[in-house]
């Protein structure tokens, strides 16, 4: 597990009353997902918790790949759809979040299938308009619109930035279907609005976000790749079907949500690629259509397309394998928890710098039971918070000065960027020459160091 998965693991196993109180303090945006995983943990018993966390994401991405293939088939033909589904499955972001215990794979799958339902609703609405409003086509259209709204609503309740898919869909929906689309999307927005209000009060949780030029440049490059694919398909048939419908749907799905988050940067940086992961479906549709066109026109062109696709998959293989190792995450919380368990002696003090690193001790139940958490006021469960609450800075200073041995759990920065008074006190006292370093463990994104007074190592 890494830190975000540990949060899922810890919060999901709390009593429902405590879980509800926790959502009032933090992570309301993930509330529905925590309720789902809570049910899974209640049902799974002694099954490996990491398996319980990740299998839903694997299944969701499989469902998303199928949905991408069906959208491609409907808009550009069977072969384009097959290519799109296969491309989607090997895209690095899809590979990454298909094996992570967070909500993003589920959100992606729901948005993809909502998009498929939208294509059905638009097609049925058009057919009904050509016949009778009370025909079978009319009934099929109503069911498709209900399904579209329901799927997108659940996606937004799992993560509210799924609502940006509505803006992408708005670009594609034809004039004849706009009224029904507006009703369905308006209902989604109204229901999700209270969640948005609550999460706005918890916006301090994303204070860590900043306008990273490399991240933004990567997002722009992906959008440009999609735009290049769209330009190459303009005015051409794909698999016997016109390419325009696919391009008009896929390109906005890729570009619009990403662009909207990037435009927020001057006011509040909000862009993280996983927040708009469903945009990868748009890229896969465009690439699938390009591969379909490239493979037509004779055996030679088909061979070139196959070789090109094979080379691309081979080039992605090292990244794919890397993402399946602990080095593929920001940290290795499980190893950190084992290091905490092995650190110090019975009754030694432990200090977390910053306090949110307390989550590392939760990856392995009981990892810190032999240590005394001297800064802790109330545990995460007792306080219904993600990381617990701590005593005032002065109390922390007094307690740390009274300890002959301290186990420090921190990150590679040592909390240098933390401005909270409690974190400043911890950092200052650890830096005092009165402490010597007895043992140190350095892992992926984490450090566990045992400090002691001279002669007490």
mmCIF file of N, CA, C and O in Angstrom, residues 5-88:
data_model
loop_
_atom_site.group_PDB
_atom_site.id
_atom_site.type_symbol
_atom_site.label_atom_id
_atom_site.label_comp_id
_atom_site.label_asym_id
_atom_site.label_seq_id
_atom_site.Cartn_x
_atom_site.Cartn_y
_atom_site.Cartn_z
ATOM 1 N N UNK A 5 -3.837 4.685 -0.244
ATOM 2 C CA UNK A 5 -4.525 3.413 -0.031
ATOM 3 C C UNK A 5 -4.659 3.106 1.456
ATOM 4 O O UNK A 5 -5.649 2.506 1.886
ATOM 5 N N UNK A 6 -3.677 3.511 2.248
ATOM 6 C CA UNK A 6 -3.770 3.300 3.697
ATOM 7 C C UNK A 6 -4.939 4.091 4.268
ATOM 8 O O UNK A 6 -5.659 3.618 5.150
ATOM 9 N N UNK A 7 -5.134 5.311 3.769
ATOM 10 C CA UNK A 7 -6.274 6.104 4.217
ATOM 11 C C UNK A 7 -7.582 5.374 3.897
ATOM 12 O O UNK A 7 -8.483 5.284 4.739
ATOM 13 N N UNK A 8 -7.678 4.850 2.673
ATOM 14 C CA UNK A 8 -8.865 4.063 2.314
ATOM 15 C C UNK A 8 -9.040 2.891 3.268
ATOM 16 O O UNK A 8 -10.139 2.630 3.774
ATOM 17 N N UNK A 9 -7.952 2.168 3.500
ATOM 18 C CA UNK A 9 -7.979 0.983 4.360
ATOM 19 C C UNK A 9 -8.430 1.333 5.768
ATOM 20 O O UNK A 9 -9.292 0.662 6.356
ATOM 21 N N UNK A 10 -7.875 2.408 6.313
ATOM 22 C CA UNK A 10 -8.194 2.778 7.698
ATOM 23 C C UNK A 10 -9.621 3.314 7.824
ATOM 24 O O UNK A 10 -10.394 2.861 8.678
ATOM 25 N N UNK A 11 -9.974 4.274 6.972
ATOM 26 C CA UNK A 11 -11.289 4.909 7.084
ATOM 27 C C UNK A 11 -12.407 3.910 6.788
ATOM 28 O O UNK A 11 -13.448 3.901 7.462
ATOM 29 N N UNK A 12 -12.204 3.046 5.810
ATOM 30 C CA UNK A 12 -13.259 2.113 5.410
ATOM 31 C C UNK A 12 -13.579 1.083 6.480
ATOM 32 O O UNK A 12 -14.681 0.526 6.495
ATOM 33 N N UNK A 13 -12.629 0.815 7.360
ATOM 34 C CA UNK A 13 -12.861 -0.197 8.396
ATOM 35 C C UNK A 13 -13.434 0.393 9.684
ATOM 36 O O UNK A 13 -13.633 -0.329 10.658
ATOM 37 N N UNK A 14 -13.714 1.677 9.678
ATOM 38 C CA UNK A 14 -14.289 2.304 10.864
ATOM 39 C C UNK A 14 -15.784 1.997 10.963
ATOM 40 O O UNK A 14 -16.441 1.725 9.954
ATOM 41 N N UNK A 15 -16.276 2.081 12.179
ATOM 42 C CA UNK A 15 -17.714 1.956 12.400
ATOM 43 C C UNK A 15 -18.430 3.029 11.577
ATOM 44 O O UNK A 15 -17.928 4.145 11.395
ATOM 45 N N UNK A 16 -19.620 2.698 11.084
ATOM 46 C CA UNK A 16 -20.333 3.625 10.202
ATOM 47 C C UNK A 16 -20.574 4.980 10.850
ATOM 48 O O UNK A 16 -20.517 6.028 10.186
ATOM 49 N N UNK A 17 -20.832 4.985 12.150
ATOM 50 C CA UNK A 17 -21.047 6.263 12.845
ATOM 51 C C UNK A 17 -19.778 7.106 12.811
ATOM 52 O O UNK A 17 -19.820 8.314 12.528
ATOM 53 N N UNK A 18 -18.644 6.463 13.100
ATOM 54 C CA UNK A 18 -17.361 7.175 13.070
ATOM 55 C C UNK A 18 -17.026 7.591 11.644
ATOM 56 O O UNK A 18 -16.519 8.697 11.404
ATOM 57 N N UNK A 19 -17.309 6.711 10.694
ATOM 58 C CA UNK A 19 -17.043 7.030 9.291
ATOM 59 C C UNK A 19 -17.829 8.269 8.863
ATOM 60 O O UNK A 19 -17.290 9.162 8.197
ATOM 61 N N UNK A 20 -19.076 8.340 9.243
ATOM 62 C CA UNK A 20 -19.895 9.496 8.886
ATOM 63 C C UNK A 20 -19.329 10.774 9.505
ATOM 64 O O UNK A 20 -19.260 11.820 8.847
ATOM 65 N N UNK A 21 -18.914 10.705 10.769
ATOM 66 C CA UNK A 21 -18.314 11.879 11.420
ATOM 67 C C UNK A 21 -17.007 12.263 10.748
ATOM 68 O O UNK A 21 -16.688 13.455 10.613
ATOM 69 N N UNK A 22 -16.238 11.277 10.309
ATOM 70 C CA UNK A 22 -14.974 11.553 9.630
ATOM 71 C C UNK A 22 -15.209 12.326 8.344
ATOM 72 O O UNK A 22 -14.475 13.272 8.028
ATOM 73 N N UNK A 23 -16.233 11.957 7.605
ATOM 74 C CA UNK A 23 -16.522 12.639 6.346
ATOM 75 C C UNK A 23 -16.928 14.084 6.573
ATOM 76 O O UNK A 23 -16.771 14.921 5.677
ATOM 77 N N UNK A 24 -17.451 14.390 7.741
ATOM 78 C CA UNK A 24 -17.757 15.776 8.065
ATOM 79 C C UNK A 24 -16.514 16.605 8.291
ATOM 80 O O UNK A 24 -16.541 17.833 8.187
ATOM 81 N N UNK A 25 -15.397 15.932 8.597
ATOM 82 C CA UNK A 25 -14.130 16.628 8.837
ATOM 83 C C UNK A 25 -13.234 16.632 7.610
ATOM 84 O O UNK A 25 -12.535 17.608 7.347
ATOM 85 N N UNK A 26 -13.238 15.538 6.829
ATOM 86 C CA UNK A 26 -12.308 15.414 5.704
ATOM 87 C C UNK A 26 -12.804 14.365 4.723
ATOM 88 O O UNK A 26 -13.572 13.464 5.070
ATOM 89 N N UNK A 27 -12.340 14.477 3.492
ATOM 90 C CA UNK A 27 -12.554 13.462 2.452
ATOM 91 C C UNK A 27 -14.025 13.196 2.119
ATOM 92 O O UNK A 27 -14.376 12.083 1.704
ATOM 93 N N UNK A 28 -14.872 14.203 2.271
ATOM 94 C CA UNK A 28 -16.268 14.015 1.875
ATOM 95 C C UNK A 28 -16.376 13.653 0.407
ATOM 96 O O UNK A 28 -17.285 12.917 -0.005
ATOM 97 N N UNK A 29 -15.424 14.135 -0.403
ATOM 98 C CA UNK A 29 -15.434 13.856 -1.830
ATOM 99 C C UNK A 29 -15.314 12.363 -2.108
ATOM 100 O O UNK A 29 -15.734 11.878 -3.158
ATOM 101 N N UNK A 30 -14.733 11.610 -1.164
ATOM 102 C CA UNK A 30 -14.580 10.163 -1.330
ATOM 103 C C UNK A 30 -15.592 9.375 -0.489
ATOM 104 O O UNK A 30 -15.442 8.162 -0.318
ATOM 105 N N UNK A 31 -16.589 10.054 0.038
ATOM 106 C CA UNK A 31 -17.493 9.417 0.994
ATOM 107 C C UNK A 31 -18.176 8.171 0.470
ATOM 108 O O UNK A 31 -18.202 7.132 1.129
ATOM 109 N N UNK A 32 -18.767 8.250 -0.718
ATOM 110 C CA UNK A 32 -19.460 7.088 -1.264
ATOM 111 C C UNK A 32 -18.496 5.934 -1.482
ATOM 112 O O UNK A 32 -18.827 4.767 -1.218
ATOM 113 N N UNK A 33 -17.293 6.245 -1.956
ATOM 114 C CA UNK A 33 -16.298 5.187 -2.167
ATOM 115 C C UNK A 33 -15.946 4.498 -0.852
ATOM 116 O O UNK A 33 -15.832 3.269 -0.789
ATOM 117 N N UNK A 34 -15.784 5.282 0.223
ATOM 118 C CA UNK A 34 -15.484 4.678 1.518
ATOM 119 C C UNK A 34 -16.624 3.780 1.989
ATOM 120 O O UNK A 34 -16.396 2.739 2.607
ATOM 121 N N UNK A 35 -17.852 4.180 1.708
ATOM 122 C CA UNK A 35 -18.993 3.339 2.091
ATOM 123 C C UNK A 35 -18.979 2.023 1.314
ATOM 124 O O UNK A 35 -19.288 0.957 1.869
ATOM 125 N N UNK A 36 -18.624 2.091 0.040
ATOM 126 C CA UNK A 36 -18.524 0.868 -0.763
ATOM 127 C C UNK A 36 -17.443 -0.049 -0.219
ATOM 128 O O UNK A 36 -17.661 -1.258 -0.030
ATOM 129 N N UNK A 37 -16.262 0.507 0.034
ATOM 130 C CA UNK A 37 -15.165 -0.333 0.530
ATOM 131 C C UNK A 37 -15.440 -0.805 1.960
ATOM 132 O O UNK A 37 -14.992 -1.889 2.348
ATOM 133 N N UNK A 38 -16.183 -0.007 2.740
ATOM 134 C CA UNK A 38 -16.595 -0.470 4.071
ATOM 135 C C UNK A 38 -17.400 -1.760 3.942
ATOM 136 O O UNK A 38 -17.169 -2.733 4.674
ATOM 137 N N UNK A 39 -18.348 -1.777 3.009
ATOM 138 C CA UNK A 39 -19.131 -2.984 2.791
ATOM 139 C C UNK A 39 -18.278 -4.148 2.332
ATOM 140 O O UNK A 39 -18.483 -5.296 2.768
ATOM 141 N N UNK A 40 -17.288 -3.868 1.481
ATOM 142 C CA UNK A 40 -16.409 -4.934 1.015
ATOM 143 C C UNK A 40 -15.593 -5.531 2.156
ATOM 144 O O UNK A 40 -15.421 -6.752 2.238
ATOM 145 N N UNK A 41 -15.101 -4.675 3.041
ATOM 146 C CA UNK A 41 -14.326 -5.192 4.177
ATOM 147 C C UNK A 41 -15.214 -5.966 5.144
ATOM 148 O O UNK A 41 -14.777 -6.959 5.740
ATOM 149 N N UNK A 42 -16.447 -5.526 5.314
ATOM 150 C CA UNK A 42 -17.369 -6.271 6.165
ATOM 151 C C UNK A 42 -17.639 -7.662 5.593
ATOM 152 O O UNK A 42 -17.767 -8.639 6.327
ATOM 153 N N UNK A 43 -17.704 -7.753 4.288
ATOM 154 C CA UNK A 43 -18.008 -9.012 3.625
ATOM 155 C C UNK A 43 -16.803 -9.925 3.496
ATOM 156 O O UNK A 43 -16.917 -11.149 3.571
ATOM 157 N N UNK A 44 -15.603 -9.344 3.323
ATOM 158 C CA UNK A 44 -14.432 -10.131 2.931
ATOM 159 C C UNK A 44 -13.785 -10.901 4.066
ATOM 160 O O UNK A 44 -13.040 -11.854 3.825
ATOM 161 N N UNK A 45 -14.008 -10.483 5.300
ATOM 162 C CA UNK A 45 -13.436 -11.212 6.427
ATOM 163 C C UNK A 45 -11.922 -11.144 6.456
ATOM 164 O O UNK A 45 -11.332 -10.063 6.503
ATOM 165 N N UNK A 46 -11.260 -12.315 6.371
ATOM 166 C CA UNK A 46 -9.798 -12.390 6.521
ATOM 167 C C UNK A 46 -9.061 -12.343 5.196
ATOM 168 O O UNK A 46 -7.859 -12.638 5.149
ATOM 169 N N UNK A 47 -9.740 -11.998 4.102
ATOM 170 C CA UNK A 47 -9.054 -11.901 2.806
ATOM 171 C C UNK A 47 -8.028 -10.772 2.868
ATOM 172 O O UNK A 47 -8.224 -9.757 3.537
ATOM 173 N N UNK A 48 -6.924 -10.950 2.170
ATOM 174 C CA UNK A 48 -5.857 -9.946 2.106
ATOM 175 C C UNK A 48 -6.460 -8.569 1.818
ATOM 176 O O UNK A 48 -7.095 -8.362 0.788
ATOM 177 N N UNK A 49 -6.264 -7.604 2.726
ATOM 178 C CA UNK A 49 -6.905 -6.288 2.538
ATOM 179 C C UNK A 49 -6.468 -5.571 1.272
ATOM 180 O O UNK A 49 -7.254 -4.830 0.671
ATOM 181 N N UNK A 50 -5.220 -5.769 0.851
ATOM 182 C CA UNK A 50 -4.775 -5.106 -0.373
ATOM 183 C C UNK A 50 -5.532 -5.660 -1.580
ATOM 184 O O UNK A 50 -5.861 -4.927 -2.525
ATOM 185 N N UNK A 51 -5.838 -6.944 -1.552
ATOM 186 C CA UNK A 51 -6.648 -7.550 -2.609
ATOM 187 C C UNK A 51 -8.054 -6.959 -2.610
ATOM 188 O O UNK A 51 -8.608 -6.622 -3.662
ATOM 189 N N UNK A 52 -8.621 -6.820 -1.424
ATOM 190 C CA UNK A 52 -9.969 -6.246 -1.301
ATOM 191 C C UNK A 52 -9.989 -4.818 -1.846
ATOM 192 O O UNK A 52 -10.946 -4.400 -2.511
ATOM 193 N N UNK A 53 -8.930 -4.062 -1.584
ATOM 194 C CA UNK A 53 -8.868 -2.676 -2.048
ATOM 195 C C UNK A 53 -8.751 -2.585 -3.563
ATOM 196 O O UNK A 53 -9.355 -1.708 -4.193
ATOM 197 N N UNK A 54 -7.960 -3.478 -4.158
ATOM 198 C CA UNK A 54 -7.578 -3.283 -5.553
ATOM 199 C C UNK A 54 -8.434 -4.024 -6.566
ATOM 200 O O UNK A 54 -8.542 -3.590 -7.716
ATOM 201 N N UNK A 55 -9.021 -5.138 -6.188
ATOM 202 C CA UNK A 55 -9.819 -5.891 -7.159
ATOM 203 C C UNK A 55 -10.951 -5.053 -7.763
ATOM 204 O O UNK A 55 -11.193 -5.115 -8.979
ATOM 205 N N UNK A 56 -11.678 -4.229 -6.978
ATOM 206 C CA UNK A 56 -12.715 -3.398 -7.610
ATOM 207 C C UNK A 56 -12.166 -2.485 -8.703
ATOM 208 O O UNK A 56 -12.834 -2.261 -9.722
ATOM 209 N N UNK A 57 -10.952 -1.974 -8.518
ATOM 210 C CA UNK A 57 -10.357 -1.108 -9.541
ATOM 211 C C UNK A 57 -10.010 -1.899 -10.791
ATOM 212 O O UNK A 57 -10.186 -1.423 -11.921
ATOM 213 N N UNK A 58 -9.492 -3.115 -10.615
ATOM 214 C CA UNK A 58 -9.186 -3.965 -11.767
ATOM 215 C C UNK A 58 -10.457 -4.244 -12.565
ATOM 216 O O UNK A 58 -10.488 -4.105 -13.795
ATOM 217 N N UNK A 59 -11.510 -4.637 -11.860
ATOM 218 C CA UNK A 59 -12.780 -4.947 -12.533
ATOM 219 C C UNK A 59 -13.359 -3.703 -13.210
ATOM 220 O O UNK A 59 -13.897 -3.775 -14.320
ATOM 221 N N UNK A 60 -13.243 -2.563 -12.538
ATOM 222 C CA UNK A 60 -13.783 -1.328 -13.110
ATOM 223 C C UNK A 60 -13.063 -0.954 -14.393
ATOM 224 O O UNK A 60 -13.701 -0.555 -15.383
ATOM 225 N N UNK A 61 -11.745 -1.077 -14.421
ATOM 226 C CA UNK A 61 -11.011 -0.747 -15.637
ATOM 227 C C UNK A 61 -11.305 -1.737 -16.750
ATOM 228 O O UNK A 61 -11.319 -1.370 -17.938
ATOM 229 N N UNK A 62 -11.542 -3.007 -16.401
ATOM 230 C CA UNK A 62 -11.974 -3.950 -17.421
ATOM 231 C C UNK A 62 -13.294 -3.535 -18.029
ATOM 232 O O UNK A 62 -13.482 -3.568 -19.258
ATOM 233 N N UNK A 63 -14.222 -3.114 -17.167
ATOM 234 C CA UNK A 63 -15.521 -2.640 -17.651
ATOM 235 C C UNK A 63 -15.359 -1.378 -18.491
ATOM 236 O O UNK A 63 -16.049 -1.189 -19.510
ATOM 237 N N UNK A 64 -14.443 -0.494 -18.083
ATOM 238 C CA UNK A 64 -14.218 0.738 -18.846
ATOM 239 C C UNK A 64 -13.664 0.418 -20.227
ATOM 240 O O UNK A 64 -14.075 1.033 -21.226
ATOM 241 N N UNK A 65 -12.736 -0.532 -20.318
ATOM 242 C CA UNK A 65 -12.181 -0.911 -21.619
ATOM 243 C C UNK A 65 -13.278 -1.451 -22.540
ATOM 244 O O UNK A 65 -13.318 -1.136 -23.740
ATOM 245 N N UNK A 66 -14.175 -2.262 -21.971
ATOM 246 C CA UNK A 66 -15.294 -2.773 -22.767
ATOM 247 C C UNK A 66 -16.181 -1.635 -23.251
ATOM 248 O O UNK A 66 -16.629 -1.625 -24.416
ATOM 249 N N UNK A 67 -16.450 -0.672 -22.365
ATOM 250 C CA UNK A 67 -17.279 0.470 -22.754
ATOM 251 C C UNK A 67 -16.637 1.294 -23.851
ATOM 252 O O UNK A 67 -17.322 1.747 -24.783
ATOM 253 N N UNK A 68 -15.325 1.509 -23.766
ATOM 254 C CA UNK A 68 -14.620 2.247 -24.813
ATOM 255 C C UNK A 68 -14.753 1.526 -26.151
ATOM 256 O O UNK A 68 -14.994 2.143 -27.197
ATOM 257 N N UNK A 69 -14.595 0.199 -26.119
ATOM 258 C CA UNK A 69 -14.718 -0.575 -27.360
ATOM 259 C C UNK A 69 -16.114 -0.438 -27.965
ATOM 260 O O UNK A 69 -16.260 -0.297 -29.188
ATOM 261 N N UNK A 70 -17.139 -0.459 -27.124
ATOM 262 C CA UNK A 70 -18.505 -0.351 -27.632
ATOM 263 C C UNK A 70 -18.803 1.043 -28.192
ATOM 264 O O UNK A 70 -19.504 1.191 -29.191
ATOM 265 N N UNK A 71 -18.257 2.079 -27.532
ATOM 266 C CA UNK A 71 -18.436 3.442 -28.066
ATOM 267 C C UNK A 71 -17.771 3.541 -29.435
ATOM 268 O O UNK A 71 -18.333 4.075 -30.394
ATOM 269 N N UNK A 72 -16.539 3.025 -29.521
ATOM 270 C CA UNK A 72 -15.837 3.066 -30.798
ATOM 271 C C UNK A 72 -16.557 2.298 -31.882
ATOM 272 O O UNK A 72 -16.632 2.742 -33.042
ATOM 273 N N UNK A 73 -17.120 1.141 -31.525
ATOM 274 C CA UNK A 73 -17.874 0.350 -32.499
ATOM 275 C C UNK A 73 -19.097 1.116 -32.993
ATOM 276 O O UNK A 73 -19.386 1.149 -34.195
ATOM 277 N N UNK A 74 -19.795 1.745 -32.069
ATOM 278 C CA UNK A 74 -21.022 2.464 -32.451
ATOM 279 C C UNK A 74 -20.728 3.663 -33.350
ATOM 280 O O UNK A 74 -21.470 3.946 -34.285
ATOM 281 N N UNK A 75 -19.625 4.350 -33.076
ATOM 282 C CA UNK A 75 -19.349 5.593 -33.799
ATOM 283 C C UNK A 75 -18.460 5.407 -35.016
ATOM 284 O O UNK A 75 -18.470 6.257 -35.918
ATOM 285 N N UNK A 76 -17.662 4.322 -35.042
ATOM 286 C CA UNK A 76 -16.682 4.202 -36.133
ATOM 287 C C UNK A 76 -16.503 2.786 -36.651
ATOM 288 O O UNK A 76 -15.631 2.551 -37.471
ATOM 289 N N UNK A 77 -17.269 1.836 -36.159
ATOM 290 C CA UNK A 77 -17.171 0.490 -36.685
ATOM 291 C C UNK A 77 -16.483 -0.468 -35.732
ATOM 292 O O UNK A 77 -15.761 -0.060 -34.818
ATOM 293 N N UNK A 78 -16.675 -1.780 -35.953
ATOM 294 C CA UNK A 78 -16.167 -2.799 -35.015
ATOM 295 C C UNK A 78 -14.658 -2.783 -34.842
ATOM 296 O O UNK A 78 -14.155 -2.938 -33.732
ATOM 297 N N UNK A 79 -13.918 -2.632 -35.960
ATOM 298 C CA UNK A 79 -12.474 -2.706 -35.834
ATOM 299 C C UNK A 79 -11.921 -1.497 -35.073
ATOM 300 O O UNK A 79 -11.034 -1.638 -34.233
ATOM 301 N N UNK A 80 -12.444 -0.320 -35.353
ATOM 302 C CA UNK A 80 -12.017 0.870 -34.606
ATOM 303 C C UNK A 80 -12.334 0.708 -33.124
ATOM 304 O O UNK A 80 -11.534 1.096 -32.258
ATOM 305 N N UNK A 81 -13.502 0.135 -32.811
ATOM 306 C CA UNK A 81 -13.853 -0.091 -31.415
ATOM 307 C C UNK A 81 -12.917 -1.063 -30.732
ATOM 308 O O UNK A 81 -12.497 -0.849 -29.590
ATOM 309 N N UNK A 82 -12.568 -2.146 -31.427
ATOM 310 C CA UNK A 82 -11.648 -3.132 -30.849
ATOM 311 C C UNK A 82 -10.291 -2.504 -30.583
ATOM 312 O O UNK A 82 -9.697 -2.688 -29.512
ATOM 313 N N UNK A 83 -9.782 -1.767 -31.578
ATOM 314 C CA UNK A 83 -8.501 -1.080 -31.381
ATOM 315 C C UNK A 83 -8.578 -0.124 -30.194
ATOM 316 O O UNK A 83 -7.659 -0.053 -29.370
ATOM 317 N N UNK A 84 -9.661 0.634 -30.085
ATOM 318 C CA UNK A 84 -9.792 1.614 -29.000
ATOM 319 C C UNK A 84 -9.778 0.934 -27.633
ATOM 320 O O UNK A 84 -9.122 1.409 -26.700
ATOM 321 N N UNK A 85 -10.518 -0.171 -27.504
ATOM 322 C CA UNK A 85 -10.538 -0.889 -26.234
ATOM 323 C C UNK A 85 -9.175 -1.419 -25.852
ATOM 324 O O UNK A 85 -8.763 -1.358 -24.686
ATOM 325 N N UNK A 86 -8.427 -1.943 -26.845
ATOM 326 C CA UNK A 86 -7.092 -2.465 -26.570
ATOM 327 C C UNK A 86 -6.113 -1.345 -26.214
ATOM 328 O O UNK A 86 -5.278 -1.491 -25.311
ATOM 329 N N UNK A 87 -6.216 -0.234 -26.943
ATOM 330 C CA UNK A 87 -5.340 0.912 -26.636
ATOM 331 C C UNK A 87 -5.607 1.415 -25.227
ATOM 332 O O UNK A 87 -4.675 1.686 -24.453
ATOM 333 N N UNK A 88 -6.876 1.546 -24.880
ATOM 334 C CA UNK A 88 -7.234 2.030 -23.541
ATOM 335 C C UNK A 88 -6.582 1.163 -22.462
ATOM 336 O O UNK A 88 -6.053 1.680 -21.478
#
